[in-house]
PDB file of C-alpha atoms in Angstrom:
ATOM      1  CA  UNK A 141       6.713 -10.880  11.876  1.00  0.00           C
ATOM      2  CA  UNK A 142       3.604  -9.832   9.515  1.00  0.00           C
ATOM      3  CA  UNK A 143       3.456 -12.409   6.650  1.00  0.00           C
ATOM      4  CA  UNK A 144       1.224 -12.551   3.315  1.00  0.00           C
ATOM      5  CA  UNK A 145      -0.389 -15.533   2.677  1.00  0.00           C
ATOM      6  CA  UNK A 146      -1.385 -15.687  -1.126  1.00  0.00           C
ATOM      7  CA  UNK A 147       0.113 -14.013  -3.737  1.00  0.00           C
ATOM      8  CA  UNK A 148      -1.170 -10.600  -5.552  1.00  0.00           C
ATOM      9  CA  UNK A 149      -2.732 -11.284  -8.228  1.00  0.00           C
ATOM     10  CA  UNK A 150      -4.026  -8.049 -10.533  1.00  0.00           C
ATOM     11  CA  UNK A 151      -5.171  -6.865 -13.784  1.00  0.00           C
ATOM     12  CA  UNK A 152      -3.826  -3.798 -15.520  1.00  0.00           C
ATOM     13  CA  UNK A 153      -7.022  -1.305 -15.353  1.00  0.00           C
ATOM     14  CA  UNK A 154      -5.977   2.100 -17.011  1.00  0.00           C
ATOM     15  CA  UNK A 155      -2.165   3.417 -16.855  1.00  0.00           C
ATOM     16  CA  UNK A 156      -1.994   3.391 -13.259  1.00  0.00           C
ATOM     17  CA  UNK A 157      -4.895   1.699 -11.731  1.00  0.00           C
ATOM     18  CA  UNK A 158      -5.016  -2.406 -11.195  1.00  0.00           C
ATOM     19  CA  UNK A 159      -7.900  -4.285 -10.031  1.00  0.00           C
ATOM     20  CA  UNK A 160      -7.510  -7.177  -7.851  1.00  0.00           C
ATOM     21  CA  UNK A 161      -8.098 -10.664  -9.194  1.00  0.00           C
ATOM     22  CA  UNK A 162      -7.733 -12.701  -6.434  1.00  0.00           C
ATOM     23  CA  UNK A 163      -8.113 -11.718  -2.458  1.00  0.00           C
ATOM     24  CA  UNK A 164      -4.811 -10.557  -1.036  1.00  0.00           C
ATOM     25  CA  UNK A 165      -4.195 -11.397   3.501  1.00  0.00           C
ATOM     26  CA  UNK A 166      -2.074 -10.558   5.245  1.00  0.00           C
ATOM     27  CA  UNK A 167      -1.445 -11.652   9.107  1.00  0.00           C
ATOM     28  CA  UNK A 168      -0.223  -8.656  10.678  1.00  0.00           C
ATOM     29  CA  UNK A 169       1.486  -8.872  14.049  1.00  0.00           C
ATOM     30  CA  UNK A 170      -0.882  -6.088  15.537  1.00  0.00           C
ATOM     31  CA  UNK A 171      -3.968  -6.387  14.039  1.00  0.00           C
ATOM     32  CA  UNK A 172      -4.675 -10.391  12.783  1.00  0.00           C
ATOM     33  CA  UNK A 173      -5.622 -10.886   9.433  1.00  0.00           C
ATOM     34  CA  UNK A 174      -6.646  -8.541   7.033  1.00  0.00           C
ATOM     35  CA  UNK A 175      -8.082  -9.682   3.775  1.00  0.00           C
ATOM     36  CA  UNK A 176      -8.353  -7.354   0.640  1.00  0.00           C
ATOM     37  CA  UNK A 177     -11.192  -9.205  -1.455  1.00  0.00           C
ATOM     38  CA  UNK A 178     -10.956  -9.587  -5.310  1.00  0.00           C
ATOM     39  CA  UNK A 179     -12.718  -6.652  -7.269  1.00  0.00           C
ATOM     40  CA  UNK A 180     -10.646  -3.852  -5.155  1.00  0.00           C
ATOM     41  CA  UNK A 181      -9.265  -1.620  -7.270  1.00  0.00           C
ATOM     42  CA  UNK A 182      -5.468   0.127  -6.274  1.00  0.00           C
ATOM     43  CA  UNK A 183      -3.028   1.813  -7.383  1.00  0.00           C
ATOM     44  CA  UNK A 184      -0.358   0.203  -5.169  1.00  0.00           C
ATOM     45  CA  UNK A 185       1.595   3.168  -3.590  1.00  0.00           C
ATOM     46  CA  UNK A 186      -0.089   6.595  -4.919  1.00  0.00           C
ATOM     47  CA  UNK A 187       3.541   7.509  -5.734  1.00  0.00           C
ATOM     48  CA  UNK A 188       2.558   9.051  -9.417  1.00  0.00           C
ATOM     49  CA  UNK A 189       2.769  12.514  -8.489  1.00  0.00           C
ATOM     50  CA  UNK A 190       6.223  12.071  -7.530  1.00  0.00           C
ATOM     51  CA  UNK A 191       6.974  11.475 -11.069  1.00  0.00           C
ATOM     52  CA  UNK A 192       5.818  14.263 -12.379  1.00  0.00           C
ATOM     53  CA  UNK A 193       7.386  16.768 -10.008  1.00  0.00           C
ATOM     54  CA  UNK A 194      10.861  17.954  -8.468  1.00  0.00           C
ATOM     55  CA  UNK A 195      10.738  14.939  -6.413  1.00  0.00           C
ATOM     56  CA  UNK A 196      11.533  12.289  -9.458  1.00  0.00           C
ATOM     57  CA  UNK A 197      14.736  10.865  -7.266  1.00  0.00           C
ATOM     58  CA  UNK A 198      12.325  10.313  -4.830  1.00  0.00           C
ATOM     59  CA  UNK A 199       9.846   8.406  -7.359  1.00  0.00           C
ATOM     60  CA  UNK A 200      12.708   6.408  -8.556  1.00  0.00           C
ATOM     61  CA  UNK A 201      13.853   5.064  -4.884  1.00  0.00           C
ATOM     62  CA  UNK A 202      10.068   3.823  -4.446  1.00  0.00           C
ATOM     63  CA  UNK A 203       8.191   2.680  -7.755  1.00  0.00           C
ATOM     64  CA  UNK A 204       7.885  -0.771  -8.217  1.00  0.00           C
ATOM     65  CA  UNK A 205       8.443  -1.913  -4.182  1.00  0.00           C
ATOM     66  CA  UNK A 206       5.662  -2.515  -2.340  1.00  0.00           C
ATOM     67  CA  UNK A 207       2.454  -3.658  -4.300  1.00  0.00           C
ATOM     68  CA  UNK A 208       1.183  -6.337  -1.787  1.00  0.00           C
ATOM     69  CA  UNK A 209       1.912  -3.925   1.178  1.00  0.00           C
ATOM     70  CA  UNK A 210       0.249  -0.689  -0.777  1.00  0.00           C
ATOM     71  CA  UNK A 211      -2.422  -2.656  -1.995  1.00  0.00           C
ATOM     72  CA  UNK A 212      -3.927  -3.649   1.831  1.00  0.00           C
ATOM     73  CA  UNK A 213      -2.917  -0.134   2.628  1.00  0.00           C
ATOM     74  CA  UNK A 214      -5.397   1.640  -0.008  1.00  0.00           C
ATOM     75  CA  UNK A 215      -7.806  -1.192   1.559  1.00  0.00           C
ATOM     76  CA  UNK A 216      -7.421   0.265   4.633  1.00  0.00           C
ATOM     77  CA  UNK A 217      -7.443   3.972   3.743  1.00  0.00           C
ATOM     78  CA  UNK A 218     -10.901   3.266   1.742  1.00  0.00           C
ATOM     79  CA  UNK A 219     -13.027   1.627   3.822  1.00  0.00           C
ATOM     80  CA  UNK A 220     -11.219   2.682   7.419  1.00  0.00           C
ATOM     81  CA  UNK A 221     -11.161  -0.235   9.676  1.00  0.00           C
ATOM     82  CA  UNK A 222      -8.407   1.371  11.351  1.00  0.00           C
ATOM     83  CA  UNK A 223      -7.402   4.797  12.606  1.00  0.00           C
ATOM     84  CA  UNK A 224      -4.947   6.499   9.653  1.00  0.00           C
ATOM     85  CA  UNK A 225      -2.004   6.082  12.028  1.00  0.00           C
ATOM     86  CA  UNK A 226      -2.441   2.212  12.426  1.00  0.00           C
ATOM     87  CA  UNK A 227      -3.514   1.888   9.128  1.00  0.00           C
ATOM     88  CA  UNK A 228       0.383   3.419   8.261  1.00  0.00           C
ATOM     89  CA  UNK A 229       2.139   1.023  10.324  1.00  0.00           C
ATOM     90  CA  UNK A 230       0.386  -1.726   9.005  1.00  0.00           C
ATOM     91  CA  UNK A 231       1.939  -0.726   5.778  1.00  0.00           C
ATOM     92  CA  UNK A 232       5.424  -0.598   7.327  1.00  0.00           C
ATOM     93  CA  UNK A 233       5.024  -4.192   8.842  1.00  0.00           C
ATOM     94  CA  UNK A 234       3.704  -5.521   5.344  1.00  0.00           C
ATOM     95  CA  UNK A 235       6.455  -3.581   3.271  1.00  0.00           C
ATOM     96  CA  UNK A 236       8.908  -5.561   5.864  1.00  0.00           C
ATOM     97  CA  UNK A 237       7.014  -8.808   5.119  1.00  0.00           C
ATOM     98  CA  UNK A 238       7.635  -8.212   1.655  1.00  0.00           C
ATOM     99  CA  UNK A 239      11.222  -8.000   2.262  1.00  0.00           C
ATOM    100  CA  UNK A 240      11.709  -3.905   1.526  1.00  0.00           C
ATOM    101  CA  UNK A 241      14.981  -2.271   3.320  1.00  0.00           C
ATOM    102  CA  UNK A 242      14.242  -0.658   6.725  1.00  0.00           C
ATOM    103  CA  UNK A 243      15.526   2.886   5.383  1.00  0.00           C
ATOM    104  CA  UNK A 244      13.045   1.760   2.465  1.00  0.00           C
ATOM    105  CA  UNK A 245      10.432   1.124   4.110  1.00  0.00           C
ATOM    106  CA  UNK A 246      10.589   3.881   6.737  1.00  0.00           C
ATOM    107  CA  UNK A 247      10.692   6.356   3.446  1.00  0.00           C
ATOM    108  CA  UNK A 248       6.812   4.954   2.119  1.00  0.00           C
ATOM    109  CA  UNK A 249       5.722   5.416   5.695  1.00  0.00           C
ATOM    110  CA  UNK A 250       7.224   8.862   6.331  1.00  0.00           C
ATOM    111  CA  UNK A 251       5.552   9.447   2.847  1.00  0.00           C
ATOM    112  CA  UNK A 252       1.700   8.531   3.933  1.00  0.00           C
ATOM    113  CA  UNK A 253       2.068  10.194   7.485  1.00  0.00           C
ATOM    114  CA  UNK A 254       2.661  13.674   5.891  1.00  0.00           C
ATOM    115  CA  UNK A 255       0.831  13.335   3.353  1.00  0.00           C
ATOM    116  CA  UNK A 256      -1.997  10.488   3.204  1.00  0.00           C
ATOM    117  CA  UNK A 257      -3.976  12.533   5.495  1.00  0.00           C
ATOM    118  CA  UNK A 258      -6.629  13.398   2.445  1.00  0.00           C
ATOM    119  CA  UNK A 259      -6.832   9.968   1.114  1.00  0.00           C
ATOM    120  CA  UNK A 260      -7.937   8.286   4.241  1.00  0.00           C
ATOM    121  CA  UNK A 261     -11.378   6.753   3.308  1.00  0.00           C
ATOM    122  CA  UNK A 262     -11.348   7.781   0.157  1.00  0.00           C
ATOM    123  CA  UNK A 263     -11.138   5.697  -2.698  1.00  0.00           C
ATOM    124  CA  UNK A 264      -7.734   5.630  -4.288  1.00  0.00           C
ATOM    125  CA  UNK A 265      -9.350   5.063  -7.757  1.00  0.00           C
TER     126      UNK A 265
END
């Protein structure tokens, strides 16, 4: 099973965005470790919009689960390592390192295959 090694460790940078203080790993089953370094800036699942549209059930199932596992996913999307699609089940394996529900987790990667498609190596911030 994937497994973090250190803890996340951020700053507050504007209302949504945080900037890493510390680097984040994780050792992921599939693809070894993966190290975000300290200075990346995230903002952890990219679920804002959610909150401000019909979907605000949705939004409230999701925020605040997740951080460590959408922070080496916006890693990943930015500077593209990995295809999109491994990139997204690297998130689901971290989200399950962090403990999330299956049905939970399953929900945040459903989420980034439809629609994550136009942040992939783009910077979330």
């Amino acid at each position: 099973m994937s497994k973090f090694l250190n803890t996340l460790k951020t700053e507050q940078d504007g209302k949504w965005d945080r900037t890493l203080l510390a680097e984040l790993s994780l050792q992921d089953d599939d693809h070894g470790l993966i190290t975000v370094p300290a200075g990346f800036r995230t903002d952890f699942a990219s679920i804002r919009f959610l909150h401000n549209i019909f979907l605000f059930v949705l939004y409230a199932l999701l925020a605040g689960y997740g951080n460590y596992a959408a922070t080496v996913h916006d890693w990943l999307y930015t500077t593209g390592p990995l295809t999109r699609k491994q990139a997204d089940a690297v998130l689901y394996r971290g989200l399950r390192a962090e403990g999330i529900a299956r049905w939970r987790a399953w929900l945040f990667w459903a989420g980034v295959r439809i629609g994550g498609g136009k942040r992939y190596k783009i910077n979330p911030a």
